[in-house]
Tab-separated table of C-alpha atoms in Angstrom:
chain	number	residue	atom	x	y	z
Z	1	UNK	CA	152.129	92.609	101.188
Z	2	UNK	CA	154.285	93.910	103.774
Z	3	UNK	CA	152.499	94.165	107.360
Z	4	UNK	CA	153.904	98.184	108.054
Z	5	UNK	CA	152.988	98.664	104.626
Z	6	UNK	CA	149.262	97.658	104.606
Z	7	UNK	CA	147.089	100.761	105.981
Z	8	UNK	CA	145.998	100.177	109.260
Z	9	UNK	CA	142.938	102.064	108.869
Z	10	UNK	CA	140.469	101.751	106.057
Z	11	UNK	CA	137.245	103.341	105.467
Z	12	UNK	CA	135.732	103.513	102.112
Z	13	UNK	CA	132.399	105.487	100.966
Z	14	UNK	CA	131.087	106.029	104.602
Z	15	UNK	CA	127.696	107.664	105.051
Z	16	UNK	CA	125.487	107.915	108.094
Z	17	UNK	CA	122.229	109.470	108.493
Z	18	UNK	CA	120.639	110.424	111.817
Z	19	UNK	CA	116.984	110.565	110.733
Z	20	UNK	CA	116.913	112.913	107.470
Z	21	UNK	CA	120.040	114.322	108.739
Z	22	UNK	CA	123.200	113.995	106.827
Z	23	UNK	CA	125.848	113.292	109.381
Z	24	UNK	CA	128.537	111.882	107.270
Z	25	UNK	CA	128.489	111.832	103.392
Z	26	UNK	CA	130.670	109.334	101.107
Z	27	UNK	CA	133.641	109.728	103.226
Z	28	UNK	CA	137.268	107.456	102.498
Z	29	UNK	CA	140.077	107.614	104.169
Z	30	UNK	CA	143.364	105.443	104.982
Z	31	UNK	CA	145.619	105.762	107.681
Z	32	UNK	CA	149.221	104.195	107.255
Z	33	UNK	CA	150.009	101.831	109.861
Z	34	UNK	CA	152.362	104.380	112.629
Z	35	UNK	CA	150.812	107.332	111.289
Z	36	UNK	CA	149.285	110.122	113.073
Z	37	UNK	CA	145.682	111.382	111.281
Z	38	UNK	CA	143.841	114.296	112.571
Z	39	UNK	CA	140.284	114.525	112.086
Z	40	UNK	CA	139.710	118.177	112.048
Z	41	UNK	CA	136.055	120.057	111.309
Z	42	UNK	CA	133.842	122.263	113.208
Z	43	UNK	CA	131.223	121.006	115.488
Z	44	UNK	CA	128.823	118.876	113.840
Z	45	UNK	CA	131.398	118.212	110.522
Z	46	UNK	CA	130.736	114.284	111.359
Z	47	UNK	CA	134.300	113.884	113.076
Z	48	UNK	CA	133.103	111.798	115.823
Z	49	UNK	CA	130.232	110.146	113.602
Z	50	UNK	CA	133.043	108.773	111.434
Z	51	UNK	CA	135.553	107.674	114.344
Z	52	UNK	CA	132.645	105.945	115.798
Z	53	UNK	CA	132.231	103.907	112.616
Z	54	UNK	CA	135.785	103.505	112.633
Z	55	UNK	CA	135.663	101.829	116.140
Z	56	UNK	CA	132.581	100.045	115.615
Z	57	UNK	CA	130.384	101.470	117.546
Z	58	UNK	CA	127.932	102.888	114.722
Z	59	UNK	CA	126.870	100.689	111.561
Z	60	UNK	CA	127.677	103.190	108.515
Z	61	UNK	CA	124.359	103.205	106.054
Z	62	UNK	CA	127.069	102.519	103.391
Z	63	UNK	CA	130.378	102.148	103.018
Z	64	UNK	CA	132.750	99.735	104.991
Z	65	UNK	CA	135.836	99.820	107.302
Z	66	UNK	CA	138.521	97.837	108.116
Z	67	UNK	CA	141.136	98.078	110.825
Z	68	UNK	CA	144.045	96.254	110.622
Z	69	UNK	CA	142.013	94.365	107.997
Z	70	UNK	CA	138.917	93.501	110.099
Z	71	UNK	CA	135.520	94.658	110.386
Z	72	UNK	CA	135.230	96.515	113.336
Z	73	UNK	CA	131.558	95.511	113.844
Z	74	UNK	CA	131.730	91.405	112.214
Z	75	UNK	CA	135.002	90.447	113.646
Z	76	UNK	CA	134.206	92.792	116.650
Z	77	UNK	CA	136.448	90.273	119.657
Z	78	UNK	CA	139.467	90.535	117.359
Z	79	UNK	CA	139.176	94.209	116.694
Z	80	UNK	CA	138.771	95.079	120.179
Z	81	UNK	CA	141.872	93.415	120.977
Z	82	UNK	CA	144.324	96.011	119.087
Z	83	UNK	CA	142.087	99.140	118.874
Z	84	UNK	CA	141.867	101.515	121.751
Z	85	UNK	CA	139.131	104.050	122.189
Z	86	UNK	CA	138.405	107.410	124.153
Z	87	UNK	CA	134.973	108.211	123.795
Z	88	UNK	CA	134.183	111.957	123.729
Z	89	UNK	CA	131.380	111.399	126.178
Z	90	UNK	CA	131.877	108.491	128.459
Z	91	UNK	CA	132.036	108.027	132.023
Z	92	UNK	CA	133.079	105.384	133.845
Z	93	UNK	CA	132.009	103.878	137.277
Z	94	UNK	CA	131.883	107.475	139.253
Z	95	UNK	CA	132.059	105.464	142.971
Z	96	UNK	CA	135.622	103.294	141.945
Z	97	UNK	CA	138.670	104.899	142.514
Z	98	UNK	CA	141.550	105.846	139.832
Z	99	UNK	CA	143.264	102.496	140.632
Z	100	UNK	CA	140.337	100.455	140.675
Z	101	UNK	CA	139.261	101.657	137.203
Z	102	UNK	CA	142.722	101.251	136.203
Z	103	UNK	CA	143.107	97.628	137.574
Z	104	UNK	CA	139.270	97.119	135.932
Z	105	UNK	CA	140.379	97.956	132.299
Z	106	UNK	CA	143.760	96.297	132.473
Z	107	UNK	CA	141.707	92.825	133.395
Z	108	UNK	CA	140.429	92.879	129.974
Z	109	UNK	CA	143.681	92.669	128.050
Z	110	UNK	CA	145.724	89.594	127.599
Z	111	UNK	CA	149.133	91.682	128.173
Z	112	UNK	CA	148.281	95.145	129.671
Z	113	UNK	CA	150.522	98.152	130.164
Z	114	UNK	CA	151.507	98.039	133.617
Z	115	UNK	CA	149.214	100.247	136.279
Z	116	UNK	CA	152.392	102.377	137.116
Z	117	UNK	CA	152.980	103.112	133.543
Z	118	UNK	CA	149.298	103.893	132.336
Z	119	UNK	CA	149.251	106.108	135.973
Z	120	UNK	CA	152.476	107.878	134.910
Z	121	UNK	CA	151.600	108.037	131.314
Z	122	UNK	CA	148.662	110.563	132.245
Z	123	UNK	CA	150.118	112.295	135.234
Z	124	UNK	CA	147.557	111.024	137.672
Z	125	UNK	CA	150.074	108.724	140.042
Z	126	UNK	CA	148.983	111.032	142.927
Z	127	UNK	CA	145.180	110.286	142.158
Z	128	UNK	CA	145.270	106.652	142.280
Z	129	UNK	CA	142.857	106.553	145.361
Z	130	UNK	CA	140.895	109.521	144.315
Z	131	UNK	CA	136.835	108.267	143.052
Z	132	UNK	CA	136.118	109.113	139.194
Z	133	UNK	CA	133.489	111.434	140.394
Z	134	UNK	CA	136.032	113.298	142.714
Z	135	UNK	CA	138.499	113.884	139.609
Z	136	UNK	CA	138.400	117.232	137.633
Z	137	UNK	CA	136.817	117.298	134.294
Z	138	UNK	CA	140.666	117.308	133.173
Z	139	UNK	CA	141.460	114.472	135.262
Z	140	UNK	CA	138.534	112.383	134.083
Z	141	UNK	CA	139.956	112.831	130.506
Z	142	UNK	CA	143.361	111.839	131.402
Z	143	UNK	CA	142.221	108.757	133.050
Z	144	UNK	CA	139.901	107.781	130.034
Z	145	UNK	CA	143.132	108.129	127.464
Z	146	UNK	CA	145.123	105.842	130.045
Z	147	UNK	CA	142.607	103.212	129.922
Z	148	UNK	CA	142.296	103.783	126.046
Z	149	UNK	CA	146.141	102.488	125.926
Z	150	UNK	CA	145.500	99.752	128.638
Z	151	UNK	CA	145.296	97.005	126.274
Z	152	UNK	CA	148.727	97.871	124.248
Z	153	UNK	CA	146.503	98.764	121.532
Z	154	UNK	CA	147.997	99.054	117.955
Z	155	UNK	CA	145.374	101.172	116.606
Z	156	UNK	CA	143.797	104.066	118.896
Z	157	UNK	CA	141.257	106.806	118.562
Z	158	UNK	CA	141.381	109.743	120.652
Z	159	UNK	CA	138.411	111.937	120.416
Z	160	UNK	CA	139.053	115.593	121.551
Z	161	UNK	CA	142.294	114.536	123.393
Z	162	UNK	CA	142.764	117.901	125.063
Z	163	UNK	CA	140.097	119.544	125.058
Z	164	UNK	CA	139.109	121.376	128.407
Z	165	UNK	CA	142.510	120.516	129.636
Z	166	UNK	CA	145.087	122.909	131.094
Z	167	UNK	CA	148.388	123.836	129.149
Z	168	UNK	CA	150.093	121.698	131.026
Z	169	UNK	CA	148.129	118.926	131.149
Z	170	UNK	CA	147.777	119.080	127.246
Z	171	UNK	CA	151.249	118.996	126.580
Z	172	UNK	CA	151.511	116.164	128.595
Z	173	UNK	CA	148.978	114.363	126.551
Z	174	UNK	CA	150.911	115.443	123.428
Z	175	UNK	CA	153.957	113.633	124.867
Z	176	UNK	CA	151.939	110.893	125.225
Z	177	UNK	CA	150.989	110.384	121.596
Z	178	UNK	CA	154.570	111.205	120.616
Z	179	UNK	CA	155.187	108.097	122.501
Z	180	UNK	CA	152.972	106.546	120.821
Z	181	UNK	CA	154.675	107.522	117.406
Z	182	UNK	CA	157.456	105.738	118.616
Z	183	UNK	CA	156.097	102.481	119.339
Z	184	UNK	CA	154.386	102.499	115.658
Z	185	UNK	CA	151.004	102.702	117.076
Z	186	UNK	CA	148.430	104.130	114.416
Z	187	UNK	CA	146.529	107.033	115.867
Z	188	UNK	CA	143.350	109.105	115.068
Z	189	UNK	CA	142.900	111.945	116.676
Z	190	UNK	CA	139.578	114.032	116.633
Z	191	UNK	CA	140.425	117.633	117.255
Z	192	UNK	CA	139.745	121.177	116.472
Z	193	UNK	CA	143.170	122.296	117.930
Z	194	UNK	CA	145.352	123.768	115.105
Z	195	UNK	CA	148.354	123.702	117.140
Z	196	UNK	CA	147.742	120.135	118.037
Z	197	UNK	CA	147.406	119.267	114.265
Z	198	UNK	CA	150.972	120.930	113.505
Z	199	UNK	CA	152.666	119.362	116.116
Z	200	UNK	CA	151.593	115.579	116.031
Z	201	UNK	CA	149.737	114.900	112.962
Z	202	UNK	CA	151.190	113.343	109.782
Z	203	UNK	CA	148.176	114.289	107.983
Z	204	UNK	CA	144.467	115.614	108.343
Z	205	UNK	CA	141.259	114.630	107.202
Z	206	UNK	CA	139.217	118.098	106.556
Z	207	UNK	CA	135.682	117.121	107.247
Z	208	UNK	CA	132.911	119.717	106.707
Z	209	UNK	CA	129.205	119.278	107.018
Z	210	UNK	CA	130.019	115.426	106.792
Z	211	UNK	CA	132.029	115.680	103.833
Z	212	UNK	CA	135.679	115.258	103.480
Z	213	UNK	CA	136.925	118.214	102.039
Z	214	UNK	CA	141.003	117.143	102.316
Z	215	UNK	CA	143.331	114.399	102.822
Z	216	UNK	CA	146.428	115.715	103.061
Z	217	UNK	CA	149.821	116.509	105.156
Z	218	UNK	CA	149.459	119.773	107.462
Z	219	UNK	CA	151.714	121.499	104.959
Z	220	UNK	CA	150.291	119.932	102.281
Z	221	UNK	CA	147.157	121.826	103.148
Z	222	UNK	CA	147.996	125.278	103.968
Z	223	UNK	CA	150.199	124.807	100.268
Z	224	UNK	CA	146.976	123.896	98.503
Z	225	UNK	CA	144.796	127.000	100.500
Z	226	UNK	CA	147.574	128.991	99.401
Z	227	UNK	CA	147.572	130.246	103.195
Z	228	UNK	CA	149.469	131.131	105.471
Z	229	UNK	CA	149.123	128.833	108.224
Z	230	UNK	CA	146.963	126.079	109.190
Z	231	UNK	CA	144.187	128.156	110.591
Z	232	UNK	CA	143.678	130.188	107.436
Z	233	UNK	CA	144.039	127.214	105.502
Z	234	UNK	CA	141.350	125.900	107.497
Z	235	UNK	CA	138.949	129.043	107.138
Z	236	UNK	CA	139.761	128.967	103.058
Z	237	UNK	CA	139.067	125.534	102.555
Z	238	UNK	CA	136.211	124.896	104.712
Z	239	UNK	CA	134.811	128.608	104.732
Z	240	UNK	CA	134.466	128.535	108.642
Z	241	UNK	CA	135.734	129.708	111.536
Z	242	UNK	CA	137.254	127.129	114.277
Z	243	UNK	CA	136.169	127.059	117.721
U	1	UNK	CA	147.961	90.559	108.023
U	2	UNK	CA	145.365	90.121	110.492
U	3	UNK	CA	145.786	86.688	111.252
U	4	UNK	CA	148.078	87.538	114.479
U	5	UNK	CA	145.280	88.508	116.319
U	6	UNK	CA	144.279	86.261	118.622
U	7	UNK	CA	140.821	86.226	120.134
U	8	UNK	CA	141.596	86.320	123.997
U	9	UNK	CA	138.593	86.765	125.924
U	10	UNK	CA	138.532	88.103	129.794
U	11	UNK	CA	139.647	85.287	131.953
U	12	UNK	CA	138.004	84.478	135.248
U	13	UNK	CA	140.425	87.114	136.972
U	14	UNK	CA	138.881	90.133	135.051
U	15	UNK	CA	135.246	88.764	135.783
U	16	UNK	CA	136.358	88.710	139.497
U	17	UNK	CA	137.676	91.989	139.247
U	18	UNK	CA	134.287	93.086	137.684
U	19	UNK	CA	132.139	91.939	140.166
U	20	UNK	CA	134.507	93.171	142.882
U	21	UNK	CA	133.967	96.457	141.500
U	22	UNK	CA	130.314	96.176	141.168
U	23	UNK	CA	130.109	95.362	144.630
U	24	UNK	CA	131.891	98.271	145.476
U	25	UNK	CA	129.571	100.626	143.762
U	26	UNK	CA	126.650	99.227	145.555
U	27	UNK	CA	128.186	99.497	148.913
U	28	UNK	CA	129.222	103.258	148.122
U	29	UNK	CA	125.960	103.859	146.956
U	30	UNK	CA	124.933	103.636	151.076
U	31	UNK	CA	121.443	104.812	150.221
U	32	UNK	CA	120.470	102.402	147.481
U	33	UNK	CA	121.080	99.885	150.508
U	34	UNK	CA	118.435	101.433	153.099
U	35	UNK	CA	115.547	100.131	150.789
U	36	UNK	CA	116.786	96.372	149.968
U	37	UNK	CA	118.024	95.851	153.823
U	38	UNK	CA	115.944	98.795	155.824
U	39	UNK	CA	112.253	98.348	154.703
U	40	UNK	CA	112.453	94.722	155.030
U	41	UNK	CA	113.722	95.020	158.260
U	42	UNK	CA	110.876	97.801	159.135
U	43	UNK	CA	108.348	95.379	157.955
U	44	UNK	CA	109.404	92.900	159.987
U	45	UNK	CA	109.747	94.366	163.022
U	46	UNK	CA	106.462	95.848	162.688
U	47	UNK	CA	104.995	92.809	161.846
U	48	UNK	CA	106.496	90.221	164.071
U	49	UNK	CA	105.254	91.992	167.698
U	50	UNK	CA	101.622	91.760	166.393
U	51	UNK	CA	102.040	88.010	164.244
U	52	UNK	CA	101.691	86.623	167.865
U	53	UNK	CA	102.725	83.058	168.665
U	54	UNK	CA	99.709	80.975	167.211
U	55	UNK	CA	100.806	77.922	165.469
U	56	UNK	CA	99.658	77.616	161.840
U	57	UNK	CA	101.276	74.341	161.227
U	58	UNK	CA	103.847	71.991	161.801
U	59	UNK	CA	104.788	73.979	164.670
U	60	UNK	CA	105.128	76.808	162.508
U	61	UNK	CA	103.386	80.140	163.557
U	62	UNK	CA	102.125	83.130	161.749
U	63	UNK	CA	105.585	85.048	162.061
U	64	UNK	CA	106.693	81.918	160.375
U	65	UNK	CA	104.602	81.433	157.578
U	66	UNK	CA	102.978	84.803	156.695
U	67	UNK	CA	105.673	87.393	157.364
U	68	UNK	CA	108.941	85.963	157.081
U	69	UNK	CA	108.004	84.686	152.981
U	70	UNK	CA	106.853	88.332	152.737
U	71	UNK	CA	109.755	90.066	154.319
U	72	UNK	CA	112.108	87.984	152.109
U	73	UNK	CA	110.070	88.653	148.951
U	74	UNK	CA	110.352	92.526	149.881
U	75	UNK	CA	114.402	92.000	149.992
U	76	UNK	CA	114.302	89.879	146.399
U	77	UNK	CA	111.835	92.777	144.725
U	78	UNK	CA	113.578	95.642	146.045
U	79	UNK	CA	117.067	94.271	144.890
U	80	UNK	CA	115.552	92.926	141.271
U	81	UNK	CA	113.445	95.268	140.090
U	82	UNK	CA	114.174	98.849	142.024
U	83	UNK	CA	117.855	98.894	142.579
U	84	UNK	CA	119.303	97.042	139.451
U	85	UNK	CA	117.565	98.418	136.840
U	86	UNK	CA	118.382	101.866	138.506
U	87	UNK	CA	121.873	100.694	138.162
U	88	UNK	CA	121.878	99.576	134.706
U	89	UNK	CA	119.950	102.429	133.406
U	90	UNK	CA	123.050	105.140	134.933
U	91	UNK	CA	125.369	103.187	133.183
U	92	UNK	CA	123.652	103.714	129.927
U	93	UNK	CA	122.994	107.083	130.243
U	94	UNK	CA	126.526	107.917	131.506
U	95	UNK	CA	127.921	105.833	128.433
U	96	UNK	CA	129.459	103.343	130.942
U	97	UNK	CA	127.754	100.573	128.707
U	98	UNK	CA	129.544	102.079	125.946
U	99	UNK	CA	132.845	102.387	127.014
U	100	UNK	CA	132.656	98.769	127.884
U	101	UNK	CA	131.366	97.682	124.697
U	102	UNK	CA	134.758	98.931	122.812
U	103	UNK	CA	136.629	96.829	125.011
U	104	UNK	CA	137.184	93.066	124.706
U	105	UNK	CA	134.566	92.925	128.018
U	106	UNK	CA	131.450	92.699	126.640
U	107	UNK	CA	128.790	94.401	128.612
U	108	UNK	CA	126.798	91.278	128.854
U	109	UNK	CA	129.697	90.917	131.351
U	110	UNK	CA	127.853	93.658	133.493
U	111	UNK	CA	124.768	92.014	133.300
U	112	UNK	CA	126.231	88.906	135.080
U	113	UNK	CA	128.589	90.717	137.612
U	114	UNK	CA	125.090	92.983	138.420
U	115	UNK	CA	123.298	89.392	138.767
U	116	UNK	CA	126.120	88.034	141.105
U	117	UNK	CA	125.980	91.673	143.230
U	118	UNK	CA	122.176	91.189	143.340
U	119	UNK	CA	121.951	87.987	144.756
U	120	UNK	CA	124.330	88.892	147.101
U	121	UNK	CA	122.691	91.913	148.406
U	122	UNK	CA	119.725	89.609	148.418
U	123	UNK	CA	121.500	87.281	150.944
U	124	UNK	CA	122.729	89.664	153.107
U	125	UNK	CA	118.935	91.205	153.261
U	126	UNK	CA	117.592	88.249	153.742
U	127	UNK	CA	120.175	86.628	156.288
U	128	UNK	CA	119.675	90.206	158.526
U	129	UNK	CA	116.175	89.949	158.264
U	130	UNK	CA	116.386	86.184	159.080
U	131	UNK	CA	118.759	86.692	162.260
U	132	UNK	CA	116.659	89.484	163.506
U	133	UNK	CA	113.602	87.476	163.311
U	134	UNK	CA	114.992	83.713	165.023
U	135	UNK	CA	117.222	86.039	167.826
U	136	UNK	CA	114.934	88.470	168.549
U	137	UNK	CA	111.284	87.264	167.697
U	138	UNK	CA	111.885	83.414	167.959
U	139	UNK	CA	110.857	82.539	164.470
U	140	UNK	CA	111.677	79.140	162.999
U	141	UNK	CA	113.055	77.934	160.213
U	142	UNK	CA	111.341	76.232	157.422
U	143	UNK	CA	110.157	72.814	157.474
U	144	UNK	CA	111.813	72.589	154.102
U	145	UNK	CA	114.900	74.290	154.106
U	146	UNK	CA	116.189	72.917	151.015
U	147	UNK	CA	113.008	73.414	149.087
U	148	UNK	CA	112.781	76.826	150.509
U	149	UNK	CA	116.585	77.676	149.169
U	150	UNK	CA	115.947	76.408	145.885
U	151	UNK	CA	112.465	78.720	145.751
U	152	UNK	CA	114.507	81.541	146.609
U	153	UNK	CA	116.954	81.318	143.536
U	154	UNK	CA	113.975	80.788	141.331
U	155	UNK	CA	112.050	83.870	142.756
U	156	UNK	CA	115.325	86.020	142.674
U	157	UNK	CA	115.325	84.893	138.823
U	158	UNK	CA	111.714	85.788	138.417
U	159	UNK	CA	112.213	89.202	139.890
U	160	UNK	CA	115.252	89.889	138.365
U	161	UNK	CA	113.706	89.271	135.157
U	162	UNK	CA	111.120	91.826	135.903
U	163	UNK	CA	114.106	94.546	136.956
U	164	UNK	CA	115.816	93.317	133.550
U	165	UNK	CA	112.468	94.580	131.542
U	166	UNK	CA	112.676	97.495	133.626
U	167	UNK	CA	116.039	98.418	132.676
U	168	UNK	CA	115.507	97.507	129.368
U	169	UNK	CA	112.700	100.045	128.679
U	170	UNK	CA	113.279	102.691	130.474
U	171	UNK	CA	114.835	105.913	129.041
U	172	UNK	CA	116.740	107.280	132.018
U	173	UNK	CA	117.930	106.817	135.356
U	174	UNK	CA	114.882	108.297	137.146
U	175	UNK	CA	112.277	106.452	134.816
U	176	UNK	CA	113.781	103.665	135.687
U	177	UNK	CA	113.481	104.077	139.750
U	178	UNK	CA	110.210	105.089	138.729
U	179	UNK	CA	108.921	102.609	136.621
U	180	UNK	CA	110.644	99.824	139.141
U	181	UNK	CA	108.524	101.492	142.092
U	182	UNK	CA	105.388	101.471	140.395
U	183	UNK	CA	105.907	97.634	139.479
U	184	UNK	CA	107.318	97.198	142.738
U	185	UNK	CA	103.916	98.539	144.526
U	186	UNK	CA	101.996	97.392	141.549
U	187	UNK	CA	102.723	93.626	141.871
U	188	UNK	CA	103.122	93.964	145.557
U	189	UNK	CA	99.746	95.631	145.984
U	190	UNK	CA	97.975	92.392	144.672
U	191	UNK	CA	100.778	89.855	146.144
U	192	UNK	CA	99.976	90.580	149.856
U	193	UNK	CA	102.187	93.268	150.635
U	194	UNK	CA	99.352	95.593	152.054
U	195	UNK	CA	97.541	92.633	154.124
U	196	UNK	CA	96.514	89.166	152.550
U	197	UNK	CA	95.277	89.060	149.066
U	198	UNK	CA	92.409	87.631	150.670
U	199	UNK	CA	91.315	91.445	151.249
U	200	UNK	CA	91.066	91.497	147.502
U	201	UNK	CA	88.673	91.027	145.139
U	202	UNK	CA	88.556	87.488	143.581
U	203	UNK	CA	90.443	88.072	139.874
U	204	UNK	CA	92.709	90.723	141.234
U	205	UNK	CA	93.481	88.273	144.180
U	206	UNK	CA	94.049	85.317	141.708
U	207	UNK	CA	96.192	87.676	139.226
U	208	UNK	CA	98.540	88.839	141.892
U	209	UNK	CA	99.033	84.865	143.150
U	210	UNK	CA	100.452	84.333	139.358
U	211	UNK	CA	102.833	87.322	139.170
U	212	UNK	CA	106.468	87.118	140.663
U	213	UNK	CA	105.554	88.963	143.948
U	214	UNK	CA	102.726	87.142	145.005
U	215	UNK	CA	103.462	83.643	143.840
U	216	UNK	CA	107.301	84.381	145.869
U	217	UNK	CA	105.189	84.631	149.120
U	218	UNK	CA	102.972	81.975	148.230
U	219	UNK	CA	105.575	79.158	147.789
U	220	UNK	CA	107.835	80.572	150.419
U	221	UNK	CA	104.735	80.703	152.906
U	222	UNK	CA	104.038	76.911	151.659
U	223	UNK	CA	108.070	75.537	152.185
U	224	UNK	CA	108.140	77.373	155.853
U	225	UNK	CA	105.069	75.496	156.748
U	226	UNK	CA	105.692	72.464	155.010
U	227	UNK	CA	102.480	72.665	152.661
U	228	UNK	CA	102.489	71.448	149.479
U	229	UNK	CA	103.882	73.871	146.720
U	230	UNK	CA	101.204	74.846	143.883
U	231	UNK	CA	102.560	74.071	140.881
U	232	UNK	CA	100.767	77.324	139.505
U	233	UNK	CA	102.692	79.527	141.650
U	234	UNK	CA	106.071	78.096	140.392
U	235	UNK	CA	104.437	78.362	136.697
U	236	UNK	CA	103.965	82.103	137.420
U	237	UNK	CA	107.439	82.483	138.303
U	238	UNK	CA	109.074	80.384	135.678
U	239	UNK	CA	106.678	82.250	132.883
U	240	UNK	CA	108.112	85.712	134.128
U	241	UNK	CA	112.025	84.171	133.866
U	242	UNK	CA	111.389	83.399	130.128
U	243	UNK	CA	108.833	86.108	129.295
U	244	UNK	CA	111.194	88.662	131.214
U	245	UNK	CA	114.200	87.286	129.243
U	246	UNK	CA	112.831	87.748	126.183
U	247	UNK	CA	111.528	91.044	126.490
U	248	UNK	CA	114.648	92.477	127.736
U	249	UNK	CA	116.613	90.629	125.287
U	250	UNK	CA	114.339	92.108	122.432
U	251	UNK	CA	114.188	95.922	123.847
U	252	UNK	CA	117.916	96.454	125.829
U	253	UNK	CA	119.803	99.032	124.223
U	254	UNK	CA	123.707	99.316	125.344
U	255	UNK	CA	123.801	103.269	124.444
């Protein structure tokens, strides 16, 4: 099998319960190398749990995950070299500056992107001496994205890429993801912004109540729902309004 | 297709960077430094003037044999039992450990970096107290300095092990501070923090000298006076390291 034809991410029959509550039920998906997959759904649809299982942060109750052919829990050390993760809720060392945090995270990888490039990617060059705790919420999030890209990952998981960002920062993050696409990086993008899905995603995994409702191209999703646009398709397929 | 991925763990440079970062976190949390440096200094200054210059043994005074060991123990106990667990609990609560767990750095690197920084804090606290004691109050160095140094390291490990248990079981940063302080004062009360253990009922005094606080005071006191070190105290410290290590390893959670 040629390297580029193999799916970068494979999840098969993933299920996860917290106590008795179903978080994810029998979700299977494949992401081709270099593709950008949008993981779409309302709050509580199981988006974060799904990507956290793919990242190896949570063990599935059943099913399995392969990232570049590796089990993210069993082959943890290898997967960490090639997988970049931006977590939805993760703070960084609050008293360290932007430059210090970038230096810290770059140091974990054998061939990191330069600090200048990372700060430039997320527009934080003029904040390098600011402590993390003094950054705005949007700036903290952008820094967290930069750190996810520090090690030149081949697969990136971005959980809530642009939630809470102002329009300018949002466009900047989109440009960053488009640059990743040019570098043939595989991206899993958790989102509930339709505009983001339309602009960036090759395919969409639509989740509802922990189940996968559809795995299609955005256009395919619209066609299948017989809808006029993605918003409408979402409502038709899931019976729910987004946000 | 996965054969191309080579595991390259973070090198020494990365470890140093992390240790530097953890040190900056501690230094910038100025309030956190007041307890391990300020509290022992206060005890020293308050006790030194009343300790008198009565010689206990080998030319070492009450200040040398009784006050200094207590002051140093307070430095190590506040760093190990109160400060370190509150940092780790905060790191866990805010997701810092979780974030690190998706990088090639194992969160265990954070534990080691914290240990190094804790030792540095203890060195600074002890160094400052010793300097004031020697320069202002005419204190003397230990009769057995090498033994004293080795015992400080052993005691630090034991008190750090207690702190690891606190860090492992405390659910929130606030509860880590509360638990740390309770353990500190409980061990301290039984170990001579509020006056010698002589004032305690026999069984309590006996327990207190086996617990890491009391055991540390005893062995440092012996090293200062040039007296024989009671193996029971060494066993108490060693048992604490083993027990604390096992309990914290079993209960520790990264998130």
